[in-house]
């Protein structure tokens, strides 16, 4: 018999919550930018090229998490919190044309903002691959490979992701990353 209440491996909640984030695509209209790599301002404002035709994606995590029930885009957030920092870092961005911004949800790991990957320590057929807090598109291919190996082979062979297991949540041992956007 499993005592769900007494065993911390079973009574620990998954610390993953939805968080609204907005993305502001814009077209640069005043001169070439060249091969701009991912730009991240110290305040968290980011921009990166999208394709080869002068389109960029930009955004910034808000100081307070917006309501996750609404997917409305706050255009003032771009005007007040993003655009001034972009124009300061890349003066050509003083003149830009905002395209169609959108809002969506991240699966935010509220414990340490990193993915939870691997088998549950007790429930042997429960596999975690969640809580990436916006890193998922970057880490997805490697995590998919590792999780498929874990399921098919019983262990990961190509990359060791054991430090990202659920055990760190149970033990209260976060993995903090310095430059999370």
Short mmCIF file of N, CA and C in Angstrom, two decimals:
data_model
loop_
_atom_site.label_atom_id
_atom_site.label_comp_id
_atom_site.label_asym_id
_atom_site.label_seq_id
_atom_site.Cartn_x
_atom_site.Cartn_y
_atom_site.Cartn_z
N UNK A 1 0.84 -1.18 0.00
CA UNK A 1 0.00 0.00 0.00
C UNK A 1 0.89 1.24 0.00
N UNK A 2 0.55 2.20 -0.84
CA UNK A 2 1.29 3.45 -0.92
C UNK A 2 0.63 4.47 0.00
N UNK A 3 1.42 5.08 0.86
CA UNK A 3 0.91 6.14 1.73
C UNK A 3 1.20 7.49 1.08
N UNK A 4 0.24 7.96 0.30
CA UNK A 4 0.40 9.19 -0.47
C UNK A 4 0.70 10.40 0.40
N UNK A 5 0.17 10.45 1.60
CA UNK A 5 0.34 11.60 2.47
C UNK A 5 1.72 11.66 3.13
N UNK A 6 2.30 10.51 3.46
CA UNK A 6 3.54 10.48 4.22
C UNK A 6 4.81 10.46 3.36
N UNK A 7 4.73 9.97 2.17
CA UNK A 7 5.91 9.86 1.33
C UNK A 7 6.09 11.15 0.52
N UNK A 8 7.17 11.93 0.77
CA UNK A 8 7.35 13.19 0.04
C UNK A 8 7.51 12.99 -1.46
N UNK A 9 7.92 11.81 -1.87
CA UNK A 9 8.05 11.53 -3.30
C UNK A 9 6.68 11.49 -3.97
N UNK A 10 5.64 11.28 -3.17
CA UNK A 10 4.29 11.19 -3.72
C UNK A 10 3.43 12.39 -3.37
N UNK A 11 3.78 13.11 -2.33
CA UNK A 11 2.96 14.25 -1.91
C UNK A 11 3.49 15.59 -2.43
N UNK A 12 4.63 15.58 -3.11
CA UNK A 12 5.19 16.81 -3.67
C UNK A 12 4.44 17.18 -4.94
N UNK A 13 3.95 18.41 -4.99
CA UNK A 13 3.21 18.88 -6.17
C UNK A 13 4.16 19.26 -7.29
N UNK A 14 3.68 19.13 -8.50
CA UNK A 14 4.43 19.57 -9.66
C UNK A 14 4.35 21.09 -9.72
N UNK A 15 5.49 21.80 -9.64
CA UNK A 15 5.45 23.26 -9.57
C UNK A 15 5.40 23.93 -10.93
N UNK A 16 4.40 23.60 -11.73
CA UNK A 16 4.29 24.15 -13.07
C UNK A 16 2.95 24.88 -13.18
N UNK A 17 3.02 26.14 -13.59
CA UNK A 17 1.84 26.98 -13.73
C UNK A 17 1.88 27.69 -15.08
N UNK A 18 0.73 28.03 -15.66
CA UNK A 18 0.73 28.80 -16.90
C UNK A 18 1.11 30.25 -16.63
N UNK A 19 1.91 30.83 -17.53
CA UNK A 19 2.29 32.24 -17.45
C UNK A 19 2.12 32.86 -18.83
N UNK A 20 1.41 33.98 -18.87
CA UNK A 20 1.17 34.67 -20.14
C UNK A 20 2.42 35.45 -20.55
N UNK A 21 2.75 35.32 -21.83
CA UNK A 21 3.84 36.08 -22.42
C UNK A 21 3.37 36.61 -23.76
N UNK A 22 3.85 37.79 -24.12
CA UNK A 22 3.48 38.42 -25.37
C UNK A 22 4.71 38.51 -26.27
N UNK A 23 4.49 38.31 -27.56
CA UNK A 23 5.55 38.43 -28.56
C UNK A 23 5.14 39.53 -29.52
N UNK A 24 6.10 40.43 -29.79
CA UNK A 24 5.85 41.59 -30.63
C UNK A 24 6.72 41.52 -31.88
N UNK A 25 6.19 40.99 -32.99
CA UNK A 25 6.95 41.00 -34.24
C UNK A 25 6.99 42.42 -34.80
N UNK A 26 8.12 42.79 -35.36
CA UNK A 26 8.20 44.10 -36.01
C UNK A 26 9.08 44.01 -37.23
N UNK A 27 8.83 44.96 -38.13
CA UNK A 27 9.61 45.07 -39.36
C UNK A 27 10.52 46.27 -39.21
N UNK A 28 11.77 46.06 -39.47
CA UNK A 28 12.73 47.15 -39.43
C UNK A 28 12.62 47.88 -40.76
N UNK A 29 12.42 49.21 -40.72
CA UNK A 29 12.13 49.94 -41.96
C UNK A 29 13.16 51.01 -42.29
N UNK A 30 14.18 51.17 -41.49
CA UNK A 30 15.09 52.30 -41.67
C UNK A 30 16.54 51.85 -41.72
N UNK A 31 16.94 51.23 -42.81
CA UNK A 31 18.32 50.82 -42.94
C UNK A 31 18.56 49.39 -42.53
N UNK A 32 19.65 48.82 -43.03
CA UNK A 32 19.93 47.42 -42.73
C UNK A 32 20.47 47.22 -41.31
N UNK A 33 20.17 46.07 -40.75
CA UNK A 33 20.68 45.69 -39.44
C UNK A 33 21.79 44.65 -39.60
N UNK A 34 21.79 43.93 -40.69
CA UNK A 34 22.79 42.87 -40.89
C UNK A 34 22.40 41.62 -40.14
N UNK A 35 23.39 40.84 -39.80
CA UNK A 35 23.14 39.57 -39.12
C UNK A 35 23.09 39.78 -37.61
N UNK A 36 22.02 40.33 -37.13
CA UNK A 36 21.86 40.57 -35.70
C UNK A 36 21.61 39.24 -35.00
N UNK A 37 22.47 38.87 -34.05
CA UNK A 37 22.20 37.65 -33.28
C UNK A 37 21.09 37.92 -32.26
N UNK A 38 20.78 36.95 -31.46
CA UNK A 38 19.83 37.17 -30.37
C UNK A 38 20.34 38.30 -29.50
N UNK A 39 19.53 39.32 -29.32
CA UNK A 39 19.89 40.47 -28.49
C UNK A 39 19.07 40.39 -27.21
N UNK A 40 19.73 40.45 -26.07
CA UNK A 40 19.05 40.46 -24.78
C UNK A 40 19.59 41.63 -23.98
N UNK A 41 18.73 42.59 -23.71
CA UNK A 41 19.08 43.76 -22.91
C UNK A 41 19.19 43.33 -21.45
N UNK A 42 20.00 44.01 -20.63
CA UNK A 42 20.10 43.63 -19.21
C UNK A 42 18.77 43.63 -18.46
N UNK A 43 17.78 44.36 -18.97
CA UNK A 43 16.47 44.38 -18.32
C UNK A 43 15.56 43.25 -18.81
N UNK A 44 16.06 42.42 -19.73
CA UNK A 44 15.28 41.28 -20.20
C UNK A 44 14.58 41.49 -21.52
N UNK A 45 14.69 42.67 -22.12
CA UNK A 45 14.10 42.90 -23.45
C UNK A 45 14.94 42.11 -24.45
N UNK A 46 14.24 41.39 -25.33
CA UNK A 46 14.97 40.60 -26.33
C UNK A 46 14.44 40.91 -27.72
N UNK A 47 15.28 40.64 -28.71
CA UNK A 47 14.89 40.71 -30.11
C UNK A 47 15.75 39.72 -30.86
N UNK A 48 15.16 39.09 -31.86
CA UNK A 48 15.91 38.20 -32.72
C UNK A 48 15.30 38.23 -34.11
N UNK A 49 16.15 38.01 -35.07
CA UNK A 49 15.71 37.98 -36.47
C UNK A 49 14.79 36.78 -36.68
N UNK A 50 13.78 36.99 -37.50
CA UNK A 50 12.86 35.91 -37.89
C UNK A 50 12.86 35.86 -39.41
N UNK A 51 13.56 34.90 -39.97
CA UNK A 51 13.66 34.82 -41.42
C UNK A 51 14.71 35.78 -41.96
N UNK A 52 14.63 36.09 -43.24
CA UNK A 52 15.66 36.91 -43.88
C UNK A 52 15.13 38.20 -44.49
N UNK A 53 13.91 38.57 -44.17
CA UNK A 53 13.30 39.73 -44.82
C UNK A 53 13.10 40.93 -43.90
N UNK A 54 13.92 41.07 -42.86
CA UNK A 54 13.82 42.25 -42.01
C UNK A 54 12.78 42.16 -40.92
N UNK A 55 12.25 40.95 -40.66
CA UNK A 55 11.28 40.77 -39.58
C UNK A 55 12.02 40.32 -38.32
N UNK A 56 11.58 40.85 -37.18
CA UNK A 56 12.17 40.52 -35.89
C UNK A 56 11.07 40.15 -34.91
N UNK A 57 11.39 39.32 -33.94
CA UNK A 57 10.50 39.02 -32.83
C UNK A 57 11.09 39.66 -31.60
N UNK A 58 10.25 40.26 -30.78
CA UNK A 58 10.73 40.90 -29.55
C UNK A 58 9.75 40.64 -28.42
N UNK A 59 10.23 40.87 -27.22
CA UNK A 59 9.39 40.70 -26.04
C UNK A 59 10.18 40.98 -24.79
N UNK A 60 9.54 40.77 -23.67
CA UNK A 60 10.15 40.96 -22.36
C UNK A 60 9.20 40.37 -21.33
N UNK A 61 9.75 39.66 -20.37
CA UNK A 61 8.91 39.15 -19.29
C UNK A 61 8.39 40.32 -18.46
N UNK A 62 7.12 40.35 -18.14
CA UNK A 62 6.56 41.46 -17.36
C UNK A 62 7.01 41.39 -15.90
N UNK A 63 6.98 42.54 -15.22
CA UNK A 63 7.35 42.56 -13.80
C UNK A 63 6.31 41.84 -12.95
N UNK A 64 5.05 41.87 -13.39
CA UNK A 64 3.98 41.13 -12.72
C UNK A 64 3.33 40.24 -13.77
N UNK A 65 2.99 39.02 -13.39
CA UNK A 65 2.39 38.11 -14.35
C UNK A 65 0.97 38.52 -14.68
N UNK A 66 0.69 38.71 -15.99
CA UNK A 66 -0.67 39.08 -16.40
C UNK A 66 -1.65 37.91 -16.24
N UNK A 67 -2.91 38.25 -16.33
CA UNK A 67 -4.00 37.28 -16.25
C UNK A 67 -3.86 36.24 -17.37
N UNK A 68 -3.90 34.97 -17.01
CA UNK A 68 -3.75 33.92 -18.01
C UNK A 68 -5.07 33.56 -18.70
N UNK A 69 -6.16 34.17 -18.29
CA UNK A 69 -7.45 33.89 -18.92
C UNK A 69 -7.66 34.72 -20.19
N UNK A 70 -6.84 35.76 -20.36
CA UNK A 70 -6.99 36.65 -21.50
C UNK A 70 -5.76 36.55 -22.40
N UNK A 71 -6.02 36.46 -23.69
CA UNK A 71 -4.92 36.45 -24.64
C UNK A 71 -4.84 37.78 -25.38
N UNK A 72 -5.42 38.82 -24.78
CA UNK A 72 -5.32 40.16 -25.35
C UNK A 72 -3.88 40.64 -25.24
N UNK A 73 -3.42 41.35 -26.25
CA UNK A 73 -2.07 41.90 -26.26
C UNK A 73 -2.11 43.32 -25.73
N UNK A 74 -1.21 43.63 -24.83
CA UNK A 74 -1.09 44.97 -24.26
C UNK A 74 -0.08 45.75 -25.10
N UNK A 75 -0.58 46.54 -26.06
CA UNK A 75 0.29 47.29 -26.96
C UNK A 75 1.11 48.35 -26.22
N UNK A 76 0.56 48.88 -25.15
CA UNK A 76 1.32 49.87 -24.36
C UNK A 76 2.56 49.24 -23.74
N UNK A 77 2.51 47.95 -23.43
CA UNK A 77 3.67 47.28 -22.87
C UNK A 77 4.84 47.36 -23.84
N UNK A 78 4.56 47.18 -25.13
CA UNK A 78 5.61 47.31 -26.15
C UNK A 78 6.13 48.75 -26.20
N UNK A 79 5.21 49.70 -26.28
CA UNK A 79 5.59 51.11 -26.43
C UNK A 79 6.38 51.62 -25.23
N UNK A 80 6.01 51.21 -24.04
CA UNK A 80 6.63 51.74 -22.83
C UNK A 80 7.83 50.92 -22.34
N UNK A 81 7.81 49.60 -22.55
CA UNK A 81 8.83 48.74 -21.93
C UNK A 81 9.80 48.06 -22.88
N UNK A 82 9.44 47.97 -24.15
CA UNK A 82 10.29 47.23 -25.08
C UNK A 82 10.95 48.16 -26.10
N UNK A 83 10.13 48.92 -26.80
CA UNK A 83 10.65 49.76 -27.87
C UNK A 83 11.77 50.70 -27.42
N UNK A 84 11.65 51.42 -26.30
CA UNK A 84 12.74 52.31 -25.90
C UNK A 84 14.08 51.58 -25.71
N UNK A 85 14.05 50.39 -25.19
CA UNK A 85 15.29 49.63 -24.97
C UNK A 85 15.85 49.12 -26.29
N UNK A 86 14.97 48.70 -27.21
CA UNK A 86 15.44 48.26 -28.52
C UNK A 86 16.10 49.42 -29.27
N UNK A 87 15.46 50.58 -29.24
CA UNK A 87 16.00 51.75 -29.95
C UNK A 87 17.31 52.21 -29.33
N UNK A 88 17.46 52.06 -28.03
CA UNK A 88 18.70 52.44 -27.37
C UNK A 88 19.84 51.50 -27.79
N UNK A 89 19.57 50.22 -27.87
CA UNK A 89 20.59 49.22 -28.21
C UNK A 89 20.90 49.20 -29.71
N UNK A 90 19.87 49.38 -30.53
CA UNK A 90 20.02 49.34 -31.99
C UNK A 90 19.28 50.56 -32.55
N UNK A 91 19.99 51.69 -32.73
CA UNK A 91 19.34 52.95 -33.13
C UNK A 91 18.46 52.85 -34.37
N UNK A 92 18.76 51.93 -35.29
CA UNK A 92 17.91 51.74 -36.47
C UNK A 92 16.50 51.34 -36.08
N UNK A 93 16.33 50.75 -34.89
CA UNK A 93 15.01 50.33 -34.43
C UNK A 93 14.16 51.49 -33.91
N UNK A 94 14.68 52.71 -33.95
CA UNK A 94 13.84 53.86 -33.60
C UNK A 94 12.66 53.95 -34.56
N UNK A 95 12.88 53.52 -35.80
CA UNK A 95 11.82 53.47 -36.80
C UNK A 95 11.55 52.01 -37.13
N UNK A 96 10.41 51.55 -36.69
CA UNK A 96 10.02 50.19 -36.99
C UNK A 96 8.51 50.13 -37.16
N UNK A 97 8.05 49.07 -37.75
CA UNK A 97 6.62 48.88 -37.97
C UNK A 97 6.20 47.62 -37.23
N UNK A 98 5.39 47.80 -36.18
CA UNK A 98 4.90 46.67 -35.41
C UNK A 98 3.96 45.85 -36.29
N UNK A 99 4.15 44.54 -36.30
CA UNK A 99 3.32 43.64 -37.09
C UNK A 99 2.17 43.12 -36.22
N UNK A 100 1.85 41.87 -36.28
CA UNK A 100 0.72 41.30 -35.54
C UNK A 100 1.22 40.63 -34.26
N UNK A 101 1.20 41.35 -33.13
CA UNK A 101 1.64 40.74 -31.87
C UNK A 101 0.65 39.68 -31.40
N UNK A 102 1.15 38.79 -30.58
CA UNK A 102 0.31 37.71 -30.06
C UNK A 102 0.70 37.39 -28.64
N UNK A 103 -0.20 36.69 -27.96
CA UNK A 103 0.04 36.27 -26.58
C UNK A 103 -0.19 34.77 -26.49
N UNK A 104 0.55 34.14 -25.61
CA UNK A 104 0.42 32.70 -25.39
C UNK A 104 0.87 32.36 -23.98
N UNK A 105 0.87 31.08 -23.68
CA UNK A 105 1.22 30.63 -22.33
C UNK A 105 2.51 29.81 -22.33
N UNK A 106 3.34 30.08 -21.34
CA UNK A 106 4.50 29.24 -21.03
C UNK A 106 4.07 28.27 -19.94
N UNK A 107 4.68 27.11 -19.90
CA UNK A 107 4.49 26.22 -18.75
C UNK A 107 5.65 26.52 -17.80
N UNK A 108 5.42 27.47 -16.90
CA UNK A 108 6.46 28.01 -16.03
C UNK A 108 6.71 27.12 -14.83
N UNK A 109 7.95 26.68 -14.69
CA UNK A 109 8.37 25.95 -13.50
C UNK A 109 8.63 27.00 -12.42
N UNK A 110 7.74 27.10 -11.47
CA UNK A 110 7.84 28.14 -10.44
C UNK A 110 8.90 27.81 -9.39
N UNK A 111 9.49 26.64 -9.45
CA UNK A 111 10.54 26.24 -8.51
C UNK A 111 11.89 26.82 -8.90
N UNK A 112 12.28 26.63 -10.18
CA UNK A 112 13.59 27.15 -10.60
C UNK A 112 13.66 27.52 -12.08
N UNK A 113 12.52 27.56 -12.75
CA UNK A 113 12.43 27.99 -14.16
C UNK A 113 13.16 27.06 -15.14
N UNK A 114 13.44 25.83 -14.76
CA UNK A 114 14.08 24.88 -15.66
C UNK A 114 13.18 23.66 -15.85
N UNK A 115 13.37 22.99 -16.96
CA UNK A 115 12.56 21.83 -17.28
C UNK A 115 12.68 20.73 -16.23
N UNK A 116 11.61 19.96 -16.10
CA UNK A 116 11.58 18.78 -15.23
C UNK A 116 11.54 17.60 -16.19
N UNK A 117 12.59 16.77 -16.13
CA UNK A 117 12.78 15.75 -17.15
C UNK A 117 13.12 14.42 -16.48
N UNK A 118 12.43 13.37 -16.86
CA UNK A 118 12.79 12.02 -16.39
C UNK A 118 11.64 11.30 -15.74
N UNK A 119 11.94 10.14 -15.21
CA UNK A 119 10.94 9.30 -14.56
C UNK A 119 10.60 9.79 -13.16
N UNK A 120 9.37 9.57 -12.77
CA UNK A 120 8.98 9.83 -11.39
C UNK A 120 9.70 8.80 -10.51
N UNK A 121 10.17 9.19 -9.32
CA UNK A 121 10.94 8.26 -8.50
C UNK A 121 10.15 7.07 -7.94
N UNK A 122 8.83 7.12 -7.96
CA UNK A 122 8.03 6.00 -7.43
C UNK A 122 7.11 5.43 -8.50
N UNK A 123 6.42 6.30 -9.20
CA UNK A 123 5.46 5.85 -10.22
C UNK A 123 6.23 5.61 -11.51
N UNK A 124 6.60 4.38 -11.75
CA UNK A 124 7.58 4.03 -12.78
C UNK A 124 7.14 4.32 -14.22
N UNK A 125 5.86 4.46 -14.47
CA UNK A 125 5.43 4.74 -15.83
C UNK A 125 5.02 6.20 -16.04
N UNK A 126 5.43 7.07 -15.12
CA UNK A 126 5.16 8.51 -15.26
C UNK A 126 6.47 9.20 -15.64
N UNK A 127 6.46 9.78 -16.85
CA UNK A 127 7.66 10.44 -17.37
C UNK A 127 7.38 11.94 -17.47
N UNK A 128 8.31 12.73 -16.93
CA UNK A 128 8.19 14.19 -16.98
C UNK A 128 8.99 14.76 -18.15
N UNK A 129 8.43 15.74 -18.82
CA UNK A 129 9.13 16.57 -19.80
C UNK A 129 8.30 17.85 -19.88
N UNK A 130 8.40 18.66 -18.82
CA UNK A 130 7.56 19.85 -18.75
C UNK A 130 8.23 20.93 -17.90
N UNK A 131 7.56 22.08 -17.82
CA UNK A 131 8.04 23.17 -16.99
C UNK A 131 9.24 23.89 -17.57
N UNK A 132 9.31 24.03 -18.88
CA UNK A 132 10.51 24.60 -19.50
C UNK A 132 10.57 26.12 -19.45
N UNK A 133 9.49 26.77 -19.04
CA UNK A 133 9.51 28.21 -18.80
C UNK A 133 10.00 29.01 -20.00
N UNK A 134 9.63 28.59 -21.20
CA UNK A 134 10.03 29.30 -22.39
C UNK A 134 11.27 28.75 -23.06
N UNK A 135 11.95 27.79 -22.47
CA UNK A 135 13.14 27.19 -23.07
C UNK A 135 12.78 26.03 -23.99
N UNK A 136 11.55 25.61 -24.00
CA UNK A 136 11.16 24.37 -24.67
C UNK A 136 11.51 24.32 -26.14
N UNK A 137 11.32 25.40 -26.86
CA UNK A 137 11.60 25.40 -28.30
C UNK A 137 13.09 25.19 -28.54
N UNK A 138 13.93 25.67 -27.61
CA UNK A 138 15.38 25.51 -27.75
C UNK A 138 15.83 24.11 -27.32
N UNK A 139 15.25 23.61 -26.26
CA UNK A 139 15.71 22.37 -25.68
C UNK A 139 14.91 21.15 -26.13
N UNK A 140 13.80 21.39 -26.82
CA UNK A 140 12.89 20.32 -27.22
C UNK A 140 13.53 19.16 -27.96
N UNK A 141 14.35 19.40 -28.98
CA UNK A 141 14.93 18.27 -29.71
C UNK A 141 15.79 17.35 -28.82
N UNK A 142 16.63 17.94 -27.99
CA UNK A 142 17.49 17.13 -27.10
C UNK A 142 16.66 16.40 -26.06
N UNK A 143 15.67 17.09 -25.49
CA UNK A 143 14.82 16.46 -24.48
C UNK A 143 14.00 15.34 -25.10
N UNK A 144 13.46 15.57 -26.29
CA UNK A 144 12.71 14.52 -26.98
C UNK A 144 13.55 13.28 -27.22
N UNK A 145 14.78 13.50 -27.64
CA UNK A 145 15.70 12.37 -27.87
C UNK A 145 15.94 11.62 -26.56
N UNK A 146 16.26 12.37 -25.50
CA UNK A 146 16.57 11.74 -24.21
C UNK A 146 15.36 11.00 -23.63
N UNK A 147 14.18 11.60 -23.71
CA UNK A 147 12.98 10.96 -23.17
C UNK A 147 12.63 9.71 -23.98
N UNK A 148 12.81 9.76 -25.30
CA UNK A 148 12.52 8.56 -26.09
C UNK A 148 13.48 7.44 -25.72
N UNK A 149 14.75 7.76 -25.47
CA UNK A 149 15.71 6.75 -25.03
C UNK A 149 15.31 6.19 -23.67
N UNK A 150 14.88 7.07 -22.78
CA UNK A 150 14.47 6.64 -21.44
C UNK A 150 13.31 5.66 -21.52
N UNK A 151 12.34 5.96 -22.36
CA UNK A 151 11.17 5.09 -22.50
C UNK A 151 11.54 3.78 -23.20
N UNK A 152 12.29 3.86 -24.27
CA UNK A 152 12.61 2.67 -25.06
C UNK A 152 13.73 1.81 -24.46
N UNK A 153 14.75 2.47 -23.87
CA UNK A 153 15.93 1.75 -23.41
C UNK A 153 16.06 1.68 -21.89
N UNK A 154 15.20 2.43 -21.18
CA UNK A 154 15.28 2.44 -19.72
C UNK A 154 16.33 3.38 -19.17
N UNK A 155 17.04 4.09 -20.05
CA UNK A 155 18.04 5.06 -19.63
C UNK A 155 18.32 6.01 -20.79
N UNK A 156 18.87 7.17 -20.46
CA UNK A 156 19.28 8.08 -21.53
C UNK A 156 20.69 7.69 -21.95
N UNK A 157 20.93 7.71 -23.26
CA UNK A 157 22.24 7.31 -23.78
C UNK A 157 22.99 8.49 -24.39
N UNK A 158 22.27 9.41 -25.02
CA UNK A 158 22.95 10.48 -25.74
C UNK A 158 23.31 11.68 -24.85
N UNK A 159 22.54 11.92 -23.81
CA UNK A 159 22.80 13.06 -22.94
C UNK A 159 22.27 12.74 -21.54
N UNK A 160 23.01 13.09 -20.55
CA UNK A 160 22.61 12.84 -19.17
C UNK A 160 21.83 14.04 -18.63
N UNK A 161 20.55 13.86 -18.44
CA UNK A 161 19.69 14.93 -17.93
C UNK A 161 19.21 14.65 -16.51
N UNK A 162 19.89 13.77 -15.81
CA UNK A 162 19.43 13.34 -14.49
C UNK A 162 19.33 14.50 -13.49
N UNK A 163 20.16 15.51 -13.62
CA UNK A 163 20.06 16.63 -12.67
C UNK A 163 18.76 17.42 -12.83
N UNK A 164 18.04 17.22 -13.93
CA UNK A 164 16.77 17.92 -14.16
C UNK A 164 15.58 17.07 -13.71
N UNK A 165 15.82 15.99 -13.00
CA UNK A 165 14.76 15.10 -12.56
C UNK A 165 13.88 15.70 -11.48
N UNK A 166 12.75 15.05 -11.25
CA UNK A 166 11.78 15.48 -10.24
C UNK A 166 12.36 15.42 -8.83
N UNK A 167 13.39 14.60 -8.64
CA UNK A 167 14.02 14.47 -7.31
C UNK A 167 14.50 15.82 -6.78
N UNK A 168 14.98 16.70 -7.67
CA UNK A 168 15.46 18.00 -7.20
C UNK A 168 14.33 18.83 -6.58
N UNK A 169 13.11 18.62 -7.08
CA UNK A 169 11.95 19.33 -6.53
C UNK A 169 11.67 18.78 -5.12
N UNK A 170 11.67 17.47 -4.99
CA UNK A 170 11.41 16.82 -3.70
C UNK A 170 12.46 17.24 -2.67
N UNK A 171 13.72 17.28 -3.10
CA UNK A 171 14.83 17.59 -2.19
C UNK A 171 15.01 19.08 -1.95
N UNK A 172 14.30 19.91 -2.70
CA UNK A 172 14.45 21.36 -2.55
C UNK A 172 15.79 21.86 -3.05
N UNK A 173 16.28 21.28 -4.15
CA UNK A 173 17.59 21.65 -4.71
C UNK A 173 17.42 22.26 -6.10
N UNK A 174 17.11 23.55 -6.17
CA UNK A 174 16.89 24.17 -7.47
C UNK A 174 18.18 24.29 -8.28
N UNK A 175 18.01 24.38 -9.59
CA UNK A 175 19.10 24.68 -10.52
C UNK A 175 18.81 26.08 -11.05
N UNK A 176 19.59 27.05 -10.63
CA UNK A 176 19.34 28.42 -11.09
C UNK A 176 20.24 28.77 -12.26
N UNK A 177 19.63 29.41 -13.24
CA UNK A 177 20.34 29.87 -14.42
C UNK A 177 20.38 31.40 -14.33
N UNK A 178 21.49 31.99 -14.70
CA UNK A 178 21.65 33.45 -14.54
C UNK A 178 20.87 34.26 -15.56
N UNK A 179 20.90 33.89 -16.80
CA UNK A 179 20.35 34.75 -17.85
C UNK A 179 19.08 34.18 -18.45
N UNK A 180 18.04 34.11 -17.66
CA UNK A 180 16.75 33.64 -18.15
C UNK A 180 15.97 34.84 -18.67
N UNK A 181 15.47 34.72 -19.89
CA UNK A 181 14.70 35.81 -20.49
C UNK A 181 13.23 35.50 -20.29
#
